[in-house]
Amino acid sequence: MLKMMHEGNLYMVCIWKKAFRLGLFFLSVLLVSACGNPTNGNQTLKESKTRVVVTTTFIGDVVNNIAGDKVDISVLLSAGQNPHSYQPAPMDMVAVSEADLILVNGFGLEDFLDDLLSGTDTQAEVIVVSEGITPLMMDEHLEDDDHGSEDSLDAVMGQDPHVWFDPNNVLIWAENITSALTEQDPVNRAFYQENFDAYRGQLMELDVWIRDQIEKIPKNQRELVTDHSTLGYFAQEYGLIPIGAVIPALTTEAETSGMELAELIDTIRDHLTKAIFVGVDFDPNLAQQVADETGVKLVPLYFGSLSDGEPAGTYLSFMRYNVSAIVEALH
């Protein structure tokens, strides 16, 4: 009998312990909920920073200048990574799925974007920061898979995505980014606007500086040969003329033909061109062949991303480095 009473008491103790623990659990849930939702009427305090995913280091730098530490930024294309050959990593998929805002260049730069978005359950708003910029159009040559020969190239019109080579375009980026951030986080509207005003001044100063530097190049030498068709916006804004490219396409993933290389060599000789400007992330083999054939020098520039630190770790330093290298090579 005593044994049965003892076992009964133990049973009741266990029940009371479980009930006590369960009560503590529900109490903790209520406390967390109460602390996590300090609402008053229709006003809800923001619990965490806006999570922003950007595709390029250029866009990331503009966001940093405007938002500072008010947002958490994830950059899909790291410093030195070629945007034309990007493949999403698993951590990129996670960042996109958790994002509040996704900022992209547009104009065909992010061919991977549709697959990336469809592969996640993201609810983020996608903003094309180049909205409002008039795109340059150029002929693209695509190989005909039915024939596969160098002569079977179909010409199509493509939008030039390299808008960042004109600071006036980046100013449009900054305006669009400021609007997007303000919509997501209106509490910090004044902060974003103040930083935008300061950054706008820096971009305007950069524009004036570039114009002064270009004046150092004789007018008959303001011609550009590049690894691919990348400096169109820069040339249009500052009075230079692109006369050829090793790969006459908007992407380094395209191919060039022997006929096109021969024409480029003739052009370089006819124009007494001094340099071929190649991206630091571009395979220089083809450009080196043209340089060896013509006697011109290869000049490395930053094209598709900022550098990891100096000399082109910010958009402003990126432009100053590239412009200085171009002027030095041509004047």
mmCIF file of C-alpha atoms in Angstrom:
data_model
loop_
_atom_site.group_PDB
_atom_site.id
_atom_site.type_symbol
_atom_site.label_atom_id
_atom_site.label_comp_id
_atom_site.label_asym_id
_atom_site.label_seq_id
_atom_site.Cartn_x
_atom_site.Cartn_y
_atom_site.Cartn_z
ATOM 1 C CA MET A 1 0.000 0.000 0.000
ATOM 2 C CA LEU A 2 2.780 2.407 0.970
ATOM 3 C CA LYS A 3 4.539 1.601 -2.284
ATOM 4 C CA MET A 4 1.407 2.415 -4.273
ATOM 5 C CA MET A 5 0.949 5.697 -2.377
ATOM 6 C CA HIS A 6 4.590 6.579 -2.973
ATOM 7 C CA GLU A 7 4.272 5.848 -6.690
ATOM 8 C CA GLY A 8 1.079 7.923 -6.812
ATOM 9 C CA ASN A 9 2.800 10.836 -5.143
ATOM 10 C CA LEU A 10 5.676 10.634 -7.595
ATOM 11 C CA TYR A 11 3.186 10.574 -10.453
ATOM 12 C CA MET A 12 1.441 13.705 -9.152
ATOM 13 C CA VAL A 13 4.782 15.478 -8.670
ATOM 14 C CA CYS A 14 5.744 14.727 -12.276
ATOM 15 C CA ILE A 15 2.405 16.074 -13.486
ATOM 16 C CA TRP A 16 2.823 19.281 -11.462
ATOM 17 C CA LYS A 17 6.387 19.715 -12.746
ATOM 18 C CA LYS A 18 5.258 19.344 -16.339
ATOM 19 C CA ALA A 19 2.377 21.754 -15.781
ATOM 20 C CA PHE A 20 4.727 24.259 -14.150
ATOM 21 C CA ARG A 21 7.218 24.035 -17.027
ATOM 22 C CA LEU A 22 4.428 24.356 -19.590
ATOM 23 C CA GLY A 23 3.131 27.410 -17.776
ATOM 24 C CA LEU A 24 6.589 28.984 -17.798
ATOM 25 C CA PHE A 25 6.881 28.277 -21.529
ATOM 26 C CA PHE A 26 3.610 30.016 -22.374
ATOM 27 C CA LEU A 27 4.483 32.894 -20.045
ATOM 28 C CA SER A 28 7.830 33.374 -21.820
ATOM 29 C CA VAL A 29 6.076 33.348 -25.204
ATOM 30 C CA LEU A 30 3.684 36.033 -24.012
ATOM 31 C CA LEU A 31 6.535 38.137 -22.628
ATOM 32 C CA VAL A 32 8.545 37.874 -25.856
ATOM 33 C CA SER A 33 5.484 38.757 -27.904
ATOM 34 C CA ALA A 34 4.757 41.731 -25.693
ATOM 35 C CA CYS A 35 8.346 42.964 -25.861
ATOM 36 C CA GLY A 36 8.593 42.315 -29.591
ATOM 37 C CA ASN A 37 5.467 44.270 -30.511
ATOM 38 C CA PRO A 38 5.549 47.645 -28.748
ATOM 39 C CA THR A 39 2.748 49.038 -30.890
ATOM 40 C CA ASN A 40 0.617 52.053 -30.230
ATOM 41 C CA GLY A 41 -2.393 52.504 -32.519
ATOM 42 C CA ASN A 42 -1.263 52.217 -36.164
ATOM 43 C CA GLN A 43 2.400 52.955 -35.409
ATOM 44 C CA THR A 44 4.766 49.978 -35.579
ATOM 45 C CA LEU A 45 8.424 50.354 -34.654
ATOM 46 C CA LYS A 46 10.905 48.786 -37.097
ATOM 47 C CA GLU A 47 12.411 45.744 -35.400
ATOM 48 C CA SER A 48 15.418 45.313 -37.672
ATOM 49 C CA LYS A 49 17.390 47.040 -40.387
ATOM 50 C CA THR A 50 16.192 46.948 -43.972
ATOM 51 C CA ARG A 51 17.890 44.029 -45.713
ATOM 52 C CA VAL A 52 19.137 45.181 -49.105
ATOM 53 C CA VAL A 53 20.587 42.917 -51.795
ATOM 54 C CA VAL A 54 22.466 44.593 -54.646
ATOM 55 C CA THR A 55 23.887 42.943 -57.727
ATOM 56 C CA THR A 56 27.108 44.937 -58.215
ATOM 57 C CA THR A 57 29.782 46.588 -56.118
ATOM 58 C CA PHE A 58 28.969 49.905 -57.805
ATOM 59 C CA ILE A 59 25.372 49.842 -56.593
ATOM 60 C CA GLY A 60 26.564 48.657 -53.187
ATOM 61 C CA ASP A 61 28.895 51.634 -52.861
ATOM 62 C CA VAL A 62 26.107 54.084 -53.707
ATOM 63 C CA VAL A 63 23.863 52.431 -51.108
ATOM 64 C CA ASN A 64 26.646 52.701 -48.528
ATOM 65 C CA ASN A 65 27.016 56.409 -49.225
ATOM 66 C CA ILE A 66 23.302 57.046 -48.811
ATOM 67 C CA ALA A 67 22.246 54.543 -46.149
ATOM 68 C CA GLY A 68 25.389 54.071 -44.081
ATOM 69 C CA ASP A 69 24.708 51.696 -41.198
ATOM 70 C CA LYS A 70 20.934 52.028 -41.433
ATOM 71 C CA VAL A 71 20.665 48.958 -43.672
ATOM 72 C CA ASP A 72 22.240 45.519 -44.017
ATOM 73 C CA ILE A 73 23.751 45.121 -47.497
ATOM 74 C CA SER A 74 24.554 41.922 -49.379
ATOM 75 C CA VAL A 75 26.461 42.233 -52.675
ATOM 76 C CA LEU A 76 26.004 39.343 -55.096
ATOM 77 C CA LEU A 77 28.948 40.178 -57.374
ATOM 78 C CA SER A 78 32.054 40.553 -55.235
ATOM 79 C CA ALA A 79 35.008 42.824 -55.977
ATOM 80 C CA GLY A 80 36.892 41.638 -59.046
ATOM 81 C CA GLN A 81 34.084 39.358 -60.203
ATOM 82 C CA ASN A 82 33.018 39.615 -63.831
ATOM 83 C CA PRO A 83 29.260 40.329 -63.993
ATOM 84 C CA HIS A 84 29.049 38.617 -67.381
ATOM 85 C CA SER A 85 30.142 35.246 -65.960
ATOM 86 C CA TYR A 86 28.472 35.297 -62.524
ATOM 87 C CA GLN A 87 26.942 32.113 -61.107
ATOM 88 C CA PRO A 88 24.837 32.407 -57.904
ATOM 89 C CA ALA A 89 26.235 30.763 -54.774
ATOM 90 C CA PRO A 90 24.016 29.144 -52.094
ATOM 91 C CA MET A 91 24.595 32.097 -49.765
ATOM 92 C CA ASP A 92 23.332 34.410 -52.517
ATOM 93 C CA MET A 93 20.093 32.429 -52.658
ATOM 94 C CA VAL A 94 19.690 32.854 -48.901
ATOM 95 C CA ALA A 95 20.356 36.598 -49.074
ATOM 96 C CA VAL A 96 17.801 37.042 -51.859
ATOM 97 C CA SER A 97 15.157 34.982 -50.059
ATOM 98 C CA GLU A 98 15.537 37.110 -46.896
ATOM 99 C CA ALA A 99 15.811 40.511 -48.614
ATOM 100 C CA ASP A 100 13.400 43.408 -48.198
ATOM 101 C CA LEU A 101 14.756 45.224 -51.245
ATOM 102 C CA ILE A 102 16.738 44.071 -54.291
ATOM 103 C CA LEU A 103 18.566 46.692 -56.362
ATOM 104 C CA VAL A 104 19.715 45.783 -59.871
ATOM 105 C CA ASN A 105 21.498 47.560 -62.715
ATOM 106 C CA GLY A 106 19.181 46.458 -65.519
ATOM 107 C CA PHE A 107 19.728 46.767 -69.292
ATOM 108 C CA GLY A 108 20.518 43.065 -69.549
ATOM 109 C CA LEU A 109 23.464 42.979 -67.139
ATOM 110 C CA GLU A 110 21.803 40.529 -64.770
ATOM 111 C CA ASP A 111 20.789 37.734 -67.132
ATOM 112 C CA PHE A 112 20.822 35.448 -64.104
ATOM 113 C CA LEU A 113 18.172 37.423 -62.215
ATOM 114 C CA ASP A 114 14.985 35.653 -63.324
ATOM 115 C CA ASP A 115 16.363 32.211 -62.462
ATOM 116 C CA LEU A 116 17.716 33.519 -59.160
ATOM 117 C CA LEU A 117 14.381 35.015 -58.124
ATOM 118 C CA SER A 118 12.348 32.009 -59.233
ATOM 119 C CA GLY A 119 14.651 29.746 -57.225
ATOM 120 C CA THR A 120 13.733 31.485 -53.954
ATOM 121 C CA ASP A 121 10.567 32.466 -52.107
ATOM 122 C CA THR A 122 11.630 36.109 -51.845
ATOM 123 C CA GLN A 123 8.973 38.746 -51.256
ATOM 124 C CA ALA A 124 11.422 41.594 -51.867
ATOM 125 C CA GLU A 125 10.692 44.538 -54.116
ATOM 126 C CA VAL A 126 13.036 44.594 -57.124
ATOM 127 C CA ILE A 127 14.178 48.058 -58.214
ATOM 128 C CA VAL A 128 16.062 48.747 -61.464
ATOM 129 C CA VAL A 129 18.304 51.620 -60.399
ATOM 130 C CA SER A 130 18.962 52.593 -64.031
ATOM 131 C CA GLU A 131 15.307 53.570 -64.499
ATOM 132 C CA GLY A 132 15.326 57.005 -66.137
ATOM 133 C CA ILE A 133 18.620 56.497 -68.005
ATOM 134 C CA THR A 134 18.418 56.404 -71.796
ATOM 135 C CA PRO A 135 20.258 53.226 -72.840
ATOM 136 C CA LEU A 136 22.821 53.196 -75.602
ATOM 137 C CA MET A 137 22.029 50.651 -78.286
ATOM 138 C CA MET A 138 24.567 48.689 -80.272
ATOM 139 C CA ASP A 139 24.734 45.776 -82.667
ATOM 140 C CA GLU A 140 25.376 42.445 -80.985
ATOM 141 C CA HIS A 141 26.615 39.490 -83.030
ATOM 142 C CA LEU A 142 25.209 36.112 -82.080
ATOM 143 C CA GLU A 143 26.433 32.898 -83.656
ATOM 144 C CA ASP A 144 23.831 30.922 -85.577
ATOM 145 C CA ASP A 145 23.713 27.468 -83.964
ATOM 146 C CA ASP A 146 22.418 25.939 -87.200
ATOM 147 C CA HIS A 147 25.613 26.771 -89.033
ATOM 148 C CA GLY A 148 28.272 27.385 -86.403
ATOM 149 C CA SER A 149 30.713 29.141 -88.726
ATOM 150 C CA GLU A 150 32.431 32.478 -88.250
ATOM 151 C CA ASP A 151 30.433 33.953 -91.115
ATOM 152 C CA SER A 152 27.017 32.993 -89.738
ATOM 153 C CA LEU A 153 26.591 35.844 -87.271
ATOM 154 C CA ASP A 154 23.197 37.405 -86.678
ATOM 155 C CA ALA A 155 23.147 41.094 -85.732
ATOM 156 C CA VAL A 156 20.698 42.141 -83.022
ATOM 157 C CA MET A 157 20.337 45.371 -81.089
ATOM 158 C CA GLY A 158 21.340 45.242 -77.440
ATOM 159 C CA GLN A 159 21.133 47.730 -74.581
ATOM 160 C CA ASP A 160 24.521 48.725 -73.205
ATOM 161 C CA PRO A 161 24.452 47.967 -69.455
ATOM 162 C CA HIS A 162 27.708 49.802 -68.582
ATOM 163 C CA VAL A 163 25.932 52.953 -67.425
ATOM 164 C CA TRP A 164 28.229 53.484 -64.426
ATOM 165 C CA PHE A 165 30.964 54.966 -66.609
ATOM 166 C CA ASP A 166 29.037 58.255 -66.571
ATOM 167 C CA PRO A 167 28.708 59.883 -63.102
ATOM 168 C CA ASN A 168 25.527 61.591 -64.287
ATOM 169 C CA ASN A 169 23.969 58.144 -64.626
ATOM 170 C CA VAL A 170 25.149 57.191 -61.153
ATOM 171 C CA LEU A 171 23.438 60.336 -59.877
ATOM 172 C CA ILE A 172 20.193 58.927 -61.306
ATOM 173 C CA TRP A 173 20.994 55.689 -59.479
ATOM 174 C CA ALA A 174 21.405 57.640 -56.255
ATOM 175 C CA GLU A 175 18.039 59.348 -56.719
ATOM 176 C CA ASN A 176 16.277 56.033 -57.338
ATOM 177 C CA ILE A 177 18.039 54.358 -54.418
ATOM 178 C CA THR A 178 17.159 57.195 -52.049
ATOM 179 C CA SER A 179 13.497 56.943 -53.060
ATOM 180 C CA ALA A 180 13.477 53.158 -52.610
ATOM 181 C CA LEU A 181 15.136 53.326 -49.182
ATOM 182 C CA THR A 182 12.791 56.074 -48.030
ATOM 183 C CA GLU A 183 9.763 54.035 -49.059
ATOM 184 C CA GLN A 184 11.070 51.003 -47.166
ATOM 185 C CA ASP A 185 12.230 52.971 -44.131
ATOM 186 C CA PRO A 186 10.451 56.349 -43.865
ATOM 187 C CA VAL A 187 11.696 56.848 -40.301
ATOM 188 C CA ASN A 188 15.176 57.611 -41.691
ATOM 189 C CA ARG A 189 13.984 59.800 -44.568
ATOM 190 C CA ALA A 190 15.958 62.873 -43.422
ATOM 191 C CA PHE A 191 19.131 60.809 -42.954
ATOM 192 C CA TYR A 192 18.922 59.374 -46.467
ATOM 193 C CA GLN A 193 18.168 62.750 -48.024
ATOM 194 C CA GLU A 194 21.070 64.457 -46.260
ATOM 195 C CA ASN A 195 23.498 61.772 -47.416
ATOM 196 C CA PHE A 196 22.099 61.911 -50.946
ATOM 197 C CA ASP A 197 22.670 65.663 -51.087
ATOM 198 C CA ALA A 198 26.286 65.212 -49.976
ATOM 199 C CA TYR A 199 26.925 62.400 -52.456
ATOM 200 C CA ARG A 200 25.334 64.375 -55.279
ATOM 201 C CA GLY A 201 27.890 67.107 -54.628
ATOM 202 C CA GLN A 202 30.734 64.580 -54.846
ATOM 203 C CA LEU A 203 29.430 63.206 -58.150
ATOM 204 C CA MET A 204 29.142 66.689 -59.599
ATOM 205 C CA GLU A 205 32.716 67.467 -58.543
ATOM 206 C CA LEU A 206 33.843 64.215 -60.171
ATOM 207 C CA ASP A 207 32.127 65.189 -63.417
ATOM 208 C CA VAL A 208 33.939 68.545 -63.494
ATOM 209 C CA TRP A 209 37.273 66.864 -62.725
ATOM 210 C CA ILE A 210 36.828 64.343 -65.555
ATOM 211 C CA ARG A 211 36.133 67.116 -68.066
ATOM 212 C CA ASP A 212 39.286 68.937 -66.968
ATOM 213 C CA GLN A 213 41.344 65.759 -67.352
ATOM 214 C CA ILE A 214 40.016 64.953 -70.834
ATOM 215 C CA GLU A 215 41.129 68.399 -71.998
ATOM 216 C CA LYS A 216 44.714 67.176 -71.550
ATOM 217 C CA ILE A 217 44.248 64.718 -74.446
ATOM 218 C CA PRO A 218 44.756 66.181 -77.947
ATOM 219 C CA LYS A 219 41.433 66.136 -79.788
ATOM 220 C CA ASN A 220 42.780 63.947 -82.591
ATOM 221 C CA GLN A 221 43.814 61.309 -80.031
ATOM 222 C CA ARG A 222 40.542 60.991 -78.142
ATOM 223 C CA GLU A 223 39.842 57.511 -79.471
ATOM 224 C CA LEU A 224 39.286 54.329 -77.522
ATOM 225 C CA VAL A 225 40.011 50.662 -78.173
ATOM 226 C CA THR A 226 38.824 48.314 -75.430
ATOM 227 C CA ASP A 227 38.639 44.601 -74.671
ATOM 228 C CA HIS A 228 34.851 44.669 -75.202
ATOM 229 C CA SER A 229 32.288 47.388 -75.832
ATOM 230 C CA THR A 230 32.291 48.917 -72.379
ATOM 231 C CA LEU A 231 33.092 52.655 -72.495
ATOM 232 C CA GLY A 232 30.194 53.873 -74.628
ATOM 233 C CA TYR A 233 28.560 56.062 -71.970
ATOM 234 C CA PHE A 234 31.910 57.517 -70.935
ATOM 235 C CA ALA A 235 32.819 58.303 -74.540
ATOM 236 C CA GLN A 236 29.426 59.857 -75.287
ATOM 237 C CA GLU A 237 29.504 62.138 -72.253
ATOM 238 C CA TYR A 238 33.116 63.293 -72.479
ATOM 239 C CA GLY A 239 33.713 63.565 -76.203
ATOM 240 C CA LEU A 240 35.746 60.448 -76.999
ATOM 241 C CA ILE A 241 35.208 58.016 -79.869
ATOM 242 C CA PRO A 242 35.203 54.211 -79.482
ATOM 243 C CA ILE A 243 36.847 52.962 -82.677
ATOM 244 C CA GLY A 244 37.059 49.261 -81.908
ATOM 245 C CA ALA A 245 37.017 46.408 -79.417
ATOM 246 C CA VAL A 246 38.799 43.069 -79.247
ATOM 247 C CA ILE A 247 35.381 41.525 -78.632
ATOM 248 C CA PRO A 248 32.869 43.826 -80.373
ATOM 249 C CA ALA A 249 30.062 42.943 -77.989
ATOM 250 C CA LEU A 250 28.539 44.106 -74.721
ATOM 251 C CA THR A 251 29.764 41.020 -72.857
ATOM 252 C CA THR A 252 33.144 39.346 -72.497
ATOM 253 C CA GLU A 253 31.357 36.002 -72.853
ATOM 254 C CA ALA A 254 30.829 36.661 -76.581
ATOM 255 C CA GLU A 255 33.252 35.458 -79.250
ATOM 256 C CA THR A 256 35.118 37.354 -81.936
ATOM 257 C CA SER A 257 35.999 36.184 -85.432
ATOM 258 C CA GLY A 258 39.324 36.236 -87.253
ATOM 259 C CA MET A 259 37.866 38.762 -89.684
ATOM 260 C CA GLU A 260 36.890 41.105 -86.842
ATOM 261 C CA LEU A 261 40.370 40.887 -85.300
ATOM 262 C CA ALA A 262 41.960 41.647 -88.672
ATOM 263 C CA GLU A 263 39.697 44.682 -89.071
ATOM 264 C CA LEU A 264 40.622 45.876 -85.582
ATOM 265 C CA ILE A 265 44.341 45.577 -86.364
ATOM 266 C CA ASP A 266 43.848 47.639 -89.527
ATOM 267 C CA THR A 267 41.876 50.257 -87.583
ATOM 268 C CA ILE A 268 44.570 50.563 -84.918
ATOM 269 C CA ARG A 269 47.240 51.048 -87.561
ATOM 270 C CA ASP A 270 45.177 53.552 -89.555
ATOM 271 C CA HIS A 271 44.367 55.655 -86.483
ATOM 272 C CA LEU A 272 47.833 55.401 -84.918
ATOM 273 C CA THR A 273 46.158 54.187 -81.754
ATOM 274 C CA LYS A 274 48.359 54.235 -78.658
ATOM 275 C CA ALA A 275 46.680 51.751 -76.340
ATOM 276 C CA ILE A 276 44.152 48.987 -75.843
ATOM 277 C CA PHE A 277 42.271 49.328 -72.558
ATOM 278 C CA VAL A 278 41.573 45.966 -70.942
ATOM 279 C CA GLY A 279 39.700 45.060 -67.782
ATOM 280 C CA VAL A 280 41.752 43.636 -64.949
ATOM 281 C CA ASP A 281 39.340 40.667 -64.824
ATOM 282 C CA PHE A 282 39.532 40.042 -68.587
ATOM 283 C CA ASP A 283 41.609 37.275 -70.174
ATOM 284 C CA PRO A 284 44.237 39.367 -72.012
ATOM 285 C CA ASN A 285 45.340 36.722 -74.529
ATOM 286 C CA LEU A 286 43.405 38.038 -77.532
ATOM 287 C CA ALA A 287 44.184 41.648 -76.676
ATOM 288 C CA GLN A 288 47.858 40.747 -76.294
ATOM 289 C CA GLN A 289 47.878 39.191 -79.769
ATOM 290 C CA VAL A 290 46.510 42.424 -81.230
ATOM 291 C CA ALA A 291 48.999 44.464 -79.212
ATOM 292 C CA ASP A 292 51.913 42.323 -80.415
ATOM 293 C CA GLU A 293 50.734 42.686 -84.005
ATOM 294 C CA THR A 294 50.326 46.473 -83.829
ATOM 295 C CA GLY A 295 52.927 47.518 -81.284
ATOM 296 C CA VAL A 296 50.462 49.257 -78.954
ATOM 297 C CA LYS A 297 50.439 48.810 -75.193
ATOM 298 C CA LEU A 298 47.804 47.201 -73.004
ATOM 299 C CA VAL A 299 46.498 49.481 -70.262
ATOM 300 C CA PRO A 300 44.601 47.775 -67.414
ATOM 301 C CA LEU A 301 41.393 49.416 -66.204
ATOM 302 C CA TYR A 302 38.639 48.438 -63.789
ATOM 303 C CA PHE A 303 35.501 47.719 -65.790
ATOM 304 C CA GLY A 304 33.038 45.291 -64.181
ATOM 305 C CA SER A 305 33.543 45.910 -60.472
ATOM 306 C CA LEU A 306 35.330 47.937 -57.850
ATOM 307 C CA SER A 307 38.611 46.660 -56.454
ATOM 308 C CA ASP A 308 38.993 45.136 -53.009
ATOM 309 C CA GLY A 309 40.541 48.225 -51.439
ATOM 310 C CA GLU A 310 42.815 50.569 -53.364
ATOM 311 C CA PRO A 311 43.097 51.792 -56.077
ATOM 312 C CA ALA A 312 39.410 51.543 -57.010
ATOM 313 C CA GLY A 313 37.606 50.563 -53.842
ATOM 314 C CA THR A 314 34.844 53.165 -54.180
ATOM 315 C CA TYR A 315 32.994 54.449 -57.213
ATOM 316 C CA LEU A 316 34.715 57.838 -56.942
ATOM 317 C CA SER A 317 38.206 56.311 -56.760
ATOM 318 C CA PHE A 318 37.257 53.820 -59.504
ATOM 319 C CA MET A 319 36.486 56.648 -61.908
ATOM 320 C CA ARG A 320 39.527 58.695 -60.928
ATOM 321 C CA TYR A 321 41.827 55.719 -61.430
ATOM 322 C CA ASN A 322 40.387 54.837 -64.837
ATOM 323 C CA VAL A 323 40.306 58.407 -66.128
ATOM 324 C CA SER A 324 43.881 59.025 -64.988
ATOM 325 C CA ALA A 325 45.037 55.852 -66.758
ATOM 326 C CA ILE A 326 43.205 56.792 -69.976
ATOM 327 C CA VAL A 327 44.598 60.324 -70.006
ATOM 328 C CA GLU A 328 48.113 59.092 -69.265
ATOM 329 C CA ALA A 329 47.932 56.614 -72.156
ATOM 330 C CA LEU A 330 46.484 58.991 -74.755
ATOM 331 C CA HIS A 331 47.912 62.447 -74.128
#
